[in-house]
mmCIF file of C-alpha atoms in Angstrom:
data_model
loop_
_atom_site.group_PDB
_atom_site.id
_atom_site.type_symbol
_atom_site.label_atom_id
_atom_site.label_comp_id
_atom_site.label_asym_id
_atom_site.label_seq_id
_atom_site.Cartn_x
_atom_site.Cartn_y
_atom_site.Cartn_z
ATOM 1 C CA UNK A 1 -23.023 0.063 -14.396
ATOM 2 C CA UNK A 2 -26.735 0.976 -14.833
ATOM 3 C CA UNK A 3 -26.523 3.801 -12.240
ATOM 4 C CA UNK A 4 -23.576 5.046 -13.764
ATOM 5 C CA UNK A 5 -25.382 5.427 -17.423
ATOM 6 C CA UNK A 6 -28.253 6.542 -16.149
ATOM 7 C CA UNK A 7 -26.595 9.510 -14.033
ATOM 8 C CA UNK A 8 -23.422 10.303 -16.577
ATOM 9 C CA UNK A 9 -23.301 12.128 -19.709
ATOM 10 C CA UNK A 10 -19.604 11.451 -20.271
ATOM 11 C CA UNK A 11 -17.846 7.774 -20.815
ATOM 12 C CA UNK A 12 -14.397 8.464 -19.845
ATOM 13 C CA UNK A 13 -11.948 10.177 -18.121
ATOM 14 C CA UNK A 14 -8.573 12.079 -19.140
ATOM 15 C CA UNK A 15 -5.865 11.692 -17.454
ATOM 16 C CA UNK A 16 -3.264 14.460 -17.618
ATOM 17 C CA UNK A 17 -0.018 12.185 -16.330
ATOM 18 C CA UNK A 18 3.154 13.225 -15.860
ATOM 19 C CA UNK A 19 4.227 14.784 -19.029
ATOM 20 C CA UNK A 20 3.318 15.687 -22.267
ATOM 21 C CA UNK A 21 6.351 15.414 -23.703
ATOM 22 C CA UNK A 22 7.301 12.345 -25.759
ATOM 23 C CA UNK A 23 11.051 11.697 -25.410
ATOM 24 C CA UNK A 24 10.040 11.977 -21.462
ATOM 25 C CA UNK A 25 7.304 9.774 -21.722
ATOM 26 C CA UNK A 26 9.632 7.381 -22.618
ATOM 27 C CA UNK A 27 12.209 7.710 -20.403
ATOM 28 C CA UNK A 28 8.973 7.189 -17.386
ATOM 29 C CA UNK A 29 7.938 4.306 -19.091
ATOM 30 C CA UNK A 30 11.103 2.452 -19.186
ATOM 31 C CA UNK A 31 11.775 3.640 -15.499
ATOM 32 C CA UNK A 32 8.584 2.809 -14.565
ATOM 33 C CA UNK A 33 8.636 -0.191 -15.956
ATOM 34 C CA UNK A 34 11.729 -1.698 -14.211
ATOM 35 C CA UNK A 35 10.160 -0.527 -10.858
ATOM 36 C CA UNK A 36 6.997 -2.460 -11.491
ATOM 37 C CA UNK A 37 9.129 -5.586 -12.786
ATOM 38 C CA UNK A 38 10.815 -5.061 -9.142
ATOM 39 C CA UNK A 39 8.127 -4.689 -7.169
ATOM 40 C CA UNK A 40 6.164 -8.217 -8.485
ATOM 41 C CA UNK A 41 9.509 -9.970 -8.266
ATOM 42 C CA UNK A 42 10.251 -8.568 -4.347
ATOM 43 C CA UNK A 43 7.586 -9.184 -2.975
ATOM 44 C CA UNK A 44 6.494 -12.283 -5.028
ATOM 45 C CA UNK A 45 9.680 -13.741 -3.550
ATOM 46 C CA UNK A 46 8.991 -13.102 0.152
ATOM 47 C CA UNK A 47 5.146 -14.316 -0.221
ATOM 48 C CA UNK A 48 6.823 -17.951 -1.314
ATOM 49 C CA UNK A 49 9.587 -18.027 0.734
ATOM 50 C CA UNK A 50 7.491 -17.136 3.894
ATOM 51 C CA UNK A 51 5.200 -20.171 2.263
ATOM 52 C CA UNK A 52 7.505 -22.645 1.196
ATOM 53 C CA UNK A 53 10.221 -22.142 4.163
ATOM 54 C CA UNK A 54 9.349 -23.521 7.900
ATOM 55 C CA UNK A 55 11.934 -21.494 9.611
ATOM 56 C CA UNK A 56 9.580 -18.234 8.599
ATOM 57 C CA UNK A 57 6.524 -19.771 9.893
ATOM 58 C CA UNK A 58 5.636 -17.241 12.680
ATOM 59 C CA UNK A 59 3.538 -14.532 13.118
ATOM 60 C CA UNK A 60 5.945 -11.934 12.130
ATOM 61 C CA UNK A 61 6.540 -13.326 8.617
ATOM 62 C CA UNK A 62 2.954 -14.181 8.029
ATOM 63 C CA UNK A 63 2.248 -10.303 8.219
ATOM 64 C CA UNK A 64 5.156 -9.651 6.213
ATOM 65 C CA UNK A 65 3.665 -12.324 3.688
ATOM 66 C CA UNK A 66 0.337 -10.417 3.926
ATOM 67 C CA UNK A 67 1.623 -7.262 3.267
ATOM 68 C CA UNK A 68 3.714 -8.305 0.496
ATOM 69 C CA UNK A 69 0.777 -9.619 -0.894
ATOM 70 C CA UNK A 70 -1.488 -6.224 -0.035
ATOM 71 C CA UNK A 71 1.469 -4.068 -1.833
ATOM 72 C CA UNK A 72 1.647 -6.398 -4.905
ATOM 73 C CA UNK A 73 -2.171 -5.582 -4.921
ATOM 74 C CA UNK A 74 -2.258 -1.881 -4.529
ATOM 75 C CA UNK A 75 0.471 -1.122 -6.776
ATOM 76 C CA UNK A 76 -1.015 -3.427 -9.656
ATOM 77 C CA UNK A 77 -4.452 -1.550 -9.185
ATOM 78 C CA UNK A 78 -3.076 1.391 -10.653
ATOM 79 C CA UNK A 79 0.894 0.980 -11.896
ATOM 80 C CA UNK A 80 -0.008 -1.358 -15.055
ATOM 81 C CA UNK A 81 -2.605 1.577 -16.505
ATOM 82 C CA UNK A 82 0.098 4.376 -15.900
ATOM 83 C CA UNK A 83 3.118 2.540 -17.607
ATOM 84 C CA UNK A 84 0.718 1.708 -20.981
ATOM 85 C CA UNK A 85 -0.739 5.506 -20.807
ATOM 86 C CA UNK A 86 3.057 6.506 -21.304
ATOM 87 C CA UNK A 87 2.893 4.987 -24.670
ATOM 88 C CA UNK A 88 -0.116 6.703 -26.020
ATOM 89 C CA UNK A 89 -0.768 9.931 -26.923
ATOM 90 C CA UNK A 90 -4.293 10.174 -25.441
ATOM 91 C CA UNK A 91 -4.334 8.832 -21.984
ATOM 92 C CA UNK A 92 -8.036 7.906 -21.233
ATOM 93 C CA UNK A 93 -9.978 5.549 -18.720
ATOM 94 C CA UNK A 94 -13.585 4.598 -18.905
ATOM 95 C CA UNK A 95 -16.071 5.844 -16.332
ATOM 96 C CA UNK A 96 -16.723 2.098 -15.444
ATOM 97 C CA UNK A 97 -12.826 1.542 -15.250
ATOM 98 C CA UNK A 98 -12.042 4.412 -13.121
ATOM 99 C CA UNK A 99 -14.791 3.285 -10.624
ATOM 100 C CA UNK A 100 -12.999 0.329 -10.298
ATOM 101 C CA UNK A 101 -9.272 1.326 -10.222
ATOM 102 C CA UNK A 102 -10.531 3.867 -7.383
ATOM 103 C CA UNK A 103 -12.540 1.106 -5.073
ATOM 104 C CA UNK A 104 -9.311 -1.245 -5.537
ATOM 105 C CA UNK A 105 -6.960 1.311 -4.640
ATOM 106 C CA UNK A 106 -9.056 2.178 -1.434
ATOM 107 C CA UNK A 107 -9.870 -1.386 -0.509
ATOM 108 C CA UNK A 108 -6.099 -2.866 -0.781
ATOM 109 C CA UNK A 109 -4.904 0.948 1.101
ATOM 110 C CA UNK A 110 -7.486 0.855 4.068
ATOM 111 C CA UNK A 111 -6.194 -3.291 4.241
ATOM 112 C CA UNK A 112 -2.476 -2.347 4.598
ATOM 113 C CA UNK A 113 -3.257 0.168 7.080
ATOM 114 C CA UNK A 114 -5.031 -2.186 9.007
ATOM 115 C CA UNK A 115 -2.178 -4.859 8.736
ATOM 116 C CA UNK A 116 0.525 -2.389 9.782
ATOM 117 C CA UNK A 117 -1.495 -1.901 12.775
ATOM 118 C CA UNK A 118 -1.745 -5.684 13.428
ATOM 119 C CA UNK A 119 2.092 -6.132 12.426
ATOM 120 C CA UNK A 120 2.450 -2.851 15.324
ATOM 121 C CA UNK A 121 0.200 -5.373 17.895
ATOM 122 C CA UNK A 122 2.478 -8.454 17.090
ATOM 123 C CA UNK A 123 5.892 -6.539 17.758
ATOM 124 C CA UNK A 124 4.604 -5.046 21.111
ATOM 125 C CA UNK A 125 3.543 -8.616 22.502
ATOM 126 C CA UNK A 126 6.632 -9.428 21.523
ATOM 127 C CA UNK A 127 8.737 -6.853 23.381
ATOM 128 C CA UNK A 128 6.643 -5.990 26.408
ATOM 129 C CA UNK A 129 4.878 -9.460 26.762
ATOM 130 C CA UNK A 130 7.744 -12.032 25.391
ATOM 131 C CA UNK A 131 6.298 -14.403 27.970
ATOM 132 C CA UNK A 132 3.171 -14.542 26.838
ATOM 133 C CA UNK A 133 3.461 -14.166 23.494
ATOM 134 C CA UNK A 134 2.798 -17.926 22.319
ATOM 135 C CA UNK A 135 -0.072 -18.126 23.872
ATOM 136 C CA UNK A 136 -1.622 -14.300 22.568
ATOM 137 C CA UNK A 137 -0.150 -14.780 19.145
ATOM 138 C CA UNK A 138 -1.666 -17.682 18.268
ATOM 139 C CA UNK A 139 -3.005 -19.396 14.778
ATOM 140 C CA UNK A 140 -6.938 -18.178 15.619
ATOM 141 C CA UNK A 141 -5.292 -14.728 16.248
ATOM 142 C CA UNK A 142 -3.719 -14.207 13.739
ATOM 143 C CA UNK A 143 -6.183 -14.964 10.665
ATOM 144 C CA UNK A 144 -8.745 -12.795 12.939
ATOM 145 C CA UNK A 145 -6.311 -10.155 12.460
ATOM 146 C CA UNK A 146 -5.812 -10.813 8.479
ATOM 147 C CA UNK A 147 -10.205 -10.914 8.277
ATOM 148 C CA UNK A 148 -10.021 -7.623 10.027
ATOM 149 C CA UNK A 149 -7.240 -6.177 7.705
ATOM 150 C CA UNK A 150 -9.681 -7.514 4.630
ATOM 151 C CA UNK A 151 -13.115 -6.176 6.300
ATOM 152 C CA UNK A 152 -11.811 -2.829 6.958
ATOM 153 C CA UNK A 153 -10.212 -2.744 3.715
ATOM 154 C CA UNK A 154 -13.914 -3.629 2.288
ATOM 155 C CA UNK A 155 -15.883 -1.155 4.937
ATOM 156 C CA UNK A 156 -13.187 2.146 3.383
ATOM 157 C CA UNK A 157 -13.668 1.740 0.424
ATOM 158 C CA UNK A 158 -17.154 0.742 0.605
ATOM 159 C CA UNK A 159 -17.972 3.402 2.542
ATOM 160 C CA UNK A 160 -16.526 6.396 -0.150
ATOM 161 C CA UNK A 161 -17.555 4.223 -3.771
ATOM 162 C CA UNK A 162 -20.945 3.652 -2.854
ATOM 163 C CA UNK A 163 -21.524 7.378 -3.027
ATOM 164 C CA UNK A 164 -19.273 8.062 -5.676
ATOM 165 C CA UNK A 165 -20.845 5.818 -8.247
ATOM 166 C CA UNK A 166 -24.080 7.699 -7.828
ATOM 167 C CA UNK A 167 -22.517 11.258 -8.831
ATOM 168 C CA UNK A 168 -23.765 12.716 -12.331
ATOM 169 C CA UNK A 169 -20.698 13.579 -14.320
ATOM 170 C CA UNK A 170 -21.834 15.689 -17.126
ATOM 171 C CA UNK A 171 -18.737 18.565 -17.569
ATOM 172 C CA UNK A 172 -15.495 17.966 -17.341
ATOM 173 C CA UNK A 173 -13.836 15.450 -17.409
ATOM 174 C CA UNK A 174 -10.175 15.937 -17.280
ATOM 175 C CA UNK A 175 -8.066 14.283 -13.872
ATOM 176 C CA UNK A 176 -4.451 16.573 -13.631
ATOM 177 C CA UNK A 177 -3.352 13.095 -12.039
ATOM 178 C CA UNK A 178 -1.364 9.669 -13.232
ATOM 179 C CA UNK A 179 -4.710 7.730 -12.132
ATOM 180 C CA UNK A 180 -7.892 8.251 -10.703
ATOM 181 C CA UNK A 181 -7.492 10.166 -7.640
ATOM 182 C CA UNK A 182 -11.055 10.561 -5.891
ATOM 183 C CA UNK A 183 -10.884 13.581 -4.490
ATOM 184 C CA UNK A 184 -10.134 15.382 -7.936
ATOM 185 C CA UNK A 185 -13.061 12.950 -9.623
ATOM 186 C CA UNK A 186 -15.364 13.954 -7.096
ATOM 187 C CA UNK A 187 -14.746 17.290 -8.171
ATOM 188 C CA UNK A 188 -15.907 16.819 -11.659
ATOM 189 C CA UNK A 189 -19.185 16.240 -10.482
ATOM 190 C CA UNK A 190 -22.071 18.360 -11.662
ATOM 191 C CA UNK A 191 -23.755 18.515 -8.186
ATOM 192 C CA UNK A 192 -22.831 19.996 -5.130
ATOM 193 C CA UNK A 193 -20.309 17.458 -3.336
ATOM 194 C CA UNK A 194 -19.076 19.415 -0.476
ATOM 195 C CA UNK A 195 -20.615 17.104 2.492
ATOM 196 C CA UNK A 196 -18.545 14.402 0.017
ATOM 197 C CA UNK A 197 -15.231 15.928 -0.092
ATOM 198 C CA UNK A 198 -15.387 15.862 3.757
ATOM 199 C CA UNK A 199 -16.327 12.314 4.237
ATOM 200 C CA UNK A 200 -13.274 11.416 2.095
ATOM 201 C CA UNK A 201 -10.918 13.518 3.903
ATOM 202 C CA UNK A 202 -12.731 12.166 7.206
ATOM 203 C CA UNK A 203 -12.121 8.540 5.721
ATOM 204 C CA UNK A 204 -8.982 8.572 4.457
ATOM 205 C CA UNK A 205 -7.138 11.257 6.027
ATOM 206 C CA UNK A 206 -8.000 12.067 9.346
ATOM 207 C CA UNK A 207 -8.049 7.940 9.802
ATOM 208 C CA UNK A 208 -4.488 7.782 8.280
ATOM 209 C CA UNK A 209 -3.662 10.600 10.444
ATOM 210 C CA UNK A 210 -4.741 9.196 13.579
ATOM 211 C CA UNK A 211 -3.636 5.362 13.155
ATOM 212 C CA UNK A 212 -0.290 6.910 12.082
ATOM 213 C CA UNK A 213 -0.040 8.672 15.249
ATOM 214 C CA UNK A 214 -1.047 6.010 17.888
ATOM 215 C CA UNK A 215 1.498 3.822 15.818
ATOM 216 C CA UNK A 216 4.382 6.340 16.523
ATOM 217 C CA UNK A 217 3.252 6.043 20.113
ATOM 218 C CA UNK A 218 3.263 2.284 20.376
ATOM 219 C CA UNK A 219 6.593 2.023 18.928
ATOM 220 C CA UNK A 220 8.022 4.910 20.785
ATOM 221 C CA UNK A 221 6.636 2.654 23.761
ATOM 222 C CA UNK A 222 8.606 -0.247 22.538
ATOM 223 C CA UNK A 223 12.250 1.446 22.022
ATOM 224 C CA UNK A 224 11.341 2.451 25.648
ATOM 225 C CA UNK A 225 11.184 -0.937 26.912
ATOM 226 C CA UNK A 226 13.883 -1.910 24.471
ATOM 227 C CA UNK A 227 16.264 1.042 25.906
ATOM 228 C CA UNK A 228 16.222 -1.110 29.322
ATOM 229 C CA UNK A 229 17.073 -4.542 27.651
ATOM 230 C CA UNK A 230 21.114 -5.150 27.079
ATOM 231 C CA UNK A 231 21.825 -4.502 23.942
ATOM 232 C CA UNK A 232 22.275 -8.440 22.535
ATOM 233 C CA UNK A 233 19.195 -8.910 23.694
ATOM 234 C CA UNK A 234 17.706 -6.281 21.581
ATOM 235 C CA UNK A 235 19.505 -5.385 18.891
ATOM 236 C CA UNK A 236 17.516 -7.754 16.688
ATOM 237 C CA UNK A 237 14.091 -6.161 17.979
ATOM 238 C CA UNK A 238 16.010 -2.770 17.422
ATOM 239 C CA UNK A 239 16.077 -3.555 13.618
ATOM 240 C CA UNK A 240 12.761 -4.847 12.971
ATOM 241 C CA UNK A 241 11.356 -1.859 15.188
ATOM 242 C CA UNK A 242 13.751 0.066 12.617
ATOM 243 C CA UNK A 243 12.399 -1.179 9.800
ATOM 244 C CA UNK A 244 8.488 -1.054 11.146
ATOM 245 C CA UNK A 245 8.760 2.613 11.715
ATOM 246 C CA UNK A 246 10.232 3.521 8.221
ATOM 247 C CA UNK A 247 7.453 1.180 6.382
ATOM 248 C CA UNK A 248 4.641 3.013 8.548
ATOM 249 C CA UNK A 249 6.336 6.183 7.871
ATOM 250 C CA UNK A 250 6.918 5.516 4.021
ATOM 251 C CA UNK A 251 2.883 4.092 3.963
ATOM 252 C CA UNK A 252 1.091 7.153 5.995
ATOM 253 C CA UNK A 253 3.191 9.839 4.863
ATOM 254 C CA UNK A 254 2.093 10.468 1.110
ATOM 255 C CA UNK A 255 -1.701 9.400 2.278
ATOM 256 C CA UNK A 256 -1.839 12.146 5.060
ATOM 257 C CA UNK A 257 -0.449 14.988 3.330
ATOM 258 C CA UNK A 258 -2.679 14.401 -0.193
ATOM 259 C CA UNK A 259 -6.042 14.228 2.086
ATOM 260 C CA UNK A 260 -5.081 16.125 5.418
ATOM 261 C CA UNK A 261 -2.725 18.701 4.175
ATOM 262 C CA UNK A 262 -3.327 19.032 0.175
ATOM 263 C CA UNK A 263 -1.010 20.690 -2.055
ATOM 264 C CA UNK A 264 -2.207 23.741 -4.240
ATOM 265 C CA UNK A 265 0.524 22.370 -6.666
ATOM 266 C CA UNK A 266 -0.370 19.473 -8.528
ATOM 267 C CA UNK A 267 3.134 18.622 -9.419
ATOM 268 C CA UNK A 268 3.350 17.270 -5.705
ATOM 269 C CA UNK A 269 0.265 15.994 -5.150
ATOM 270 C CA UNK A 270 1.814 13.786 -8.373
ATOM 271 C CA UNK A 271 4.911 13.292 -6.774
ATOM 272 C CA UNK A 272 3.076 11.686 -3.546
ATOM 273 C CA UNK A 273 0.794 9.613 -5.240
ATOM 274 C CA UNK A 274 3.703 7.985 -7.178
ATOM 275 C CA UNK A 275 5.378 7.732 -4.093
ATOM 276 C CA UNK A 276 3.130 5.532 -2.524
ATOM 277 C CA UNK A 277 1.334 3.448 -5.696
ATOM 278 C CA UNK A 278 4.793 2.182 -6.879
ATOM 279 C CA UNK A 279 7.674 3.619 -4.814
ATOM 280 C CA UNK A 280 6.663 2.771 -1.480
ATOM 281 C CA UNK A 281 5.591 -1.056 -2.662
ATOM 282 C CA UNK A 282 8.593 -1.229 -4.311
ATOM 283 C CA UNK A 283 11.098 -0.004 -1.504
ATOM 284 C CA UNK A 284 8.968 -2.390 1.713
ATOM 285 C CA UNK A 285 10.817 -5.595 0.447
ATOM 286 C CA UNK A 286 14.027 -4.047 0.541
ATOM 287 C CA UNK A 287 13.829 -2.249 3.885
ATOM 288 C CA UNK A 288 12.845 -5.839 5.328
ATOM 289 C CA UNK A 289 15.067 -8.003 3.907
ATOM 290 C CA UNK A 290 18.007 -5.769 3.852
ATOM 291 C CA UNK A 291 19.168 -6.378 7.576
ATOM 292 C CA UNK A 292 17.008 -9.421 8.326
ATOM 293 C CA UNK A 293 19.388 -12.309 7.859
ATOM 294 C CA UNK A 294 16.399 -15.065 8.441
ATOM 295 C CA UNK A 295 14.608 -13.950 5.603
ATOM 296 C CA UNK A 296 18.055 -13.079 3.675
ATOM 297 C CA UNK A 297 19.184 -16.851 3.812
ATOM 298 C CA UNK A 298 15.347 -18.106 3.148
ATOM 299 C CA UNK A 299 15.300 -16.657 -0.398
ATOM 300 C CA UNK A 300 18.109 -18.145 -1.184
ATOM 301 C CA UNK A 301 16.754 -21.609 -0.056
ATOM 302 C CA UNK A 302 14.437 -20.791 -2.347
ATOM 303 C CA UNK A 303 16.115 -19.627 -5.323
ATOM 304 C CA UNK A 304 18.735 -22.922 -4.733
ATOM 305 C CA UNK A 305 15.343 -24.902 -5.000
ATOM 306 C CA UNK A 306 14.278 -23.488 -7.841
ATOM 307 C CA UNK A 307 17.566 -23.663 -9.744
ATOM 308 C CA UNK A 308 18.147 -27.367 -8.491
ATOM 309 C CA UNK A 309 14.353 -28.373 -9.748
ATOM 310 C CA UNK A 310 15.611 -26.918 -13.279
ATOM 311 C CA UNK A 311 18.865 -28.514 -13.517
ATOM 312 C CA UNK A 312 17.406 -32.267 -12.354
ATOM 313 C CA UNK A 313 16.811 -34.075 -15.179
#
């Protein structure tokens, strides 16, 4: 906080949003709104029910636990400050508070990258080593996996924020953006932050770029192997491939294109970035559940506990 007084002449940021206009503003908030409500409730529900039920105890549903959690986290780092900015007039966030919002966003977005990696490792041990998966995919495994996911997580963001807090911001300060986005804060700064700008498109998008790609390749190695399999035997492992590939897609898509390939229109560069802070978080659950029939019949365990606990007297 220190180095940020000592180095800044401003206090706050303005963010620009999504509109200006009122009656808009309103209809954002209450959509908005709803697709926040949705997202704590989705993937709330598949953290307990992959708790709570023993039939989802296995490695697969612990990352899917994980990454419930990770989206629940990322979304909420940024999603509750957009919904109350629609609601006032003047959307502002301190310089302390945009800081923060930034090194959350980064820490929970590296972690999810690394889990979908992990969740990438536990599907090909399944398909191409099924007899050896027990013994690969064990207990010790897999919470070295979920450190990792946490560490790298810690070591991205880390890696940007500690020489982002240090920046004097003295001129402008308005964000054309619905939160802080760092490459446009960087920009602010009234120093030369060119070496900067290309350690955060090193850091974030070249690195989503690449893990994106060797993903497509592992998977595309696993339909492979799955192509030679009857089709009873895989048609379950066709699905969860299915719905692997169009979570990784949803997840690096947005990322790669705002840092690798960025917009000169801010309009998309908006569209992207509420894409992946409250779409993308929103729509995981659903892709999951929607053709997985284990999970399907665990949440309603769960939800027949529940109501039973409330109707016992």
């Amino acid at each position: 906080m220190d180095i940020l007084n000592k180095n800044s002449t401003i206090s706050e940021f303005i963010l620009l949003g999504l509109s200006s206009s009122h009656e808009i503003q309103i209809f954002l908030f209450a959509i908005f709104f709803f697709l926040y409500a949705a997202v704590i409730v989705e993937n709330l529900l598949i953290v307990l029910s992959v708790v709570f039920d023993h039939h989802l105890h296995s490695p697969m549903y612990f990352f899917l636990a994980n990454l419930s959690f990770f989206d629940l986290c990322f979304s909420s780092s940024a999603t509750p400050k957009l919904i109350s900015d629609f609601l006032r007039k003047r959307k502002t966030i301190s310089l302390w508070g945009c800081m923060v919002q930034m090194f959350f966003m980064h820490f929970f977005g590296g972690g999810e990258m690394s889990l979908l990696i992990a969740m990438a490792i536990d599907r090909y041990v399944a398909i191409c080593k099924p007899l050896h998966y027990k013994t690969i995919m064990t207990h010790r495994m897999l919470t070295v996996f979920l450190l990792l996911s946490w560490a790298v997580g810690l070591i991205h963001t880390t890696s940007q924020m500690a020489f982002t807090v240090g920046l004097p911001f003295c001129g402008p300060n308005v964000v054309d953006s619905i939160f802080c986005d760092l490459p446009l804060v960087i920009k602010l700064a009234c120093t030369d932050t060119y070496v900067l700008e290309l350690l955060v498109i090193a850091d974030s998008g070249l690195l989503s770029l690449v893990c994106f790609i060797l993903l497509l390749i592992s998977y595309t190695i696993m339909l492979v192997t799955l192509w030679h399999h009857s089709f009873s035997a895989s048609s379950k492992a066709l699905s969860t491939l299915t719905a692997h590939i169009t979570v990784v897609t949803l997840f690096f898509g947005p990322a790669i294109f705002i840092y690798v390939f960025p917009f000169n229109s801010y309009s998309v560069d908006k569209f992207l970035s509420v894409f992946y802070t409250i779409i993308t978080p929103f729509l995981n659950p659903i892709i999951y559940t929607l053709r997985n029939q284990e999970m399907k019949a665990a949440m309603k365990r769960l939800r027949s506990h529940q109501i039973g606990s409330w109707v016992a007297p």
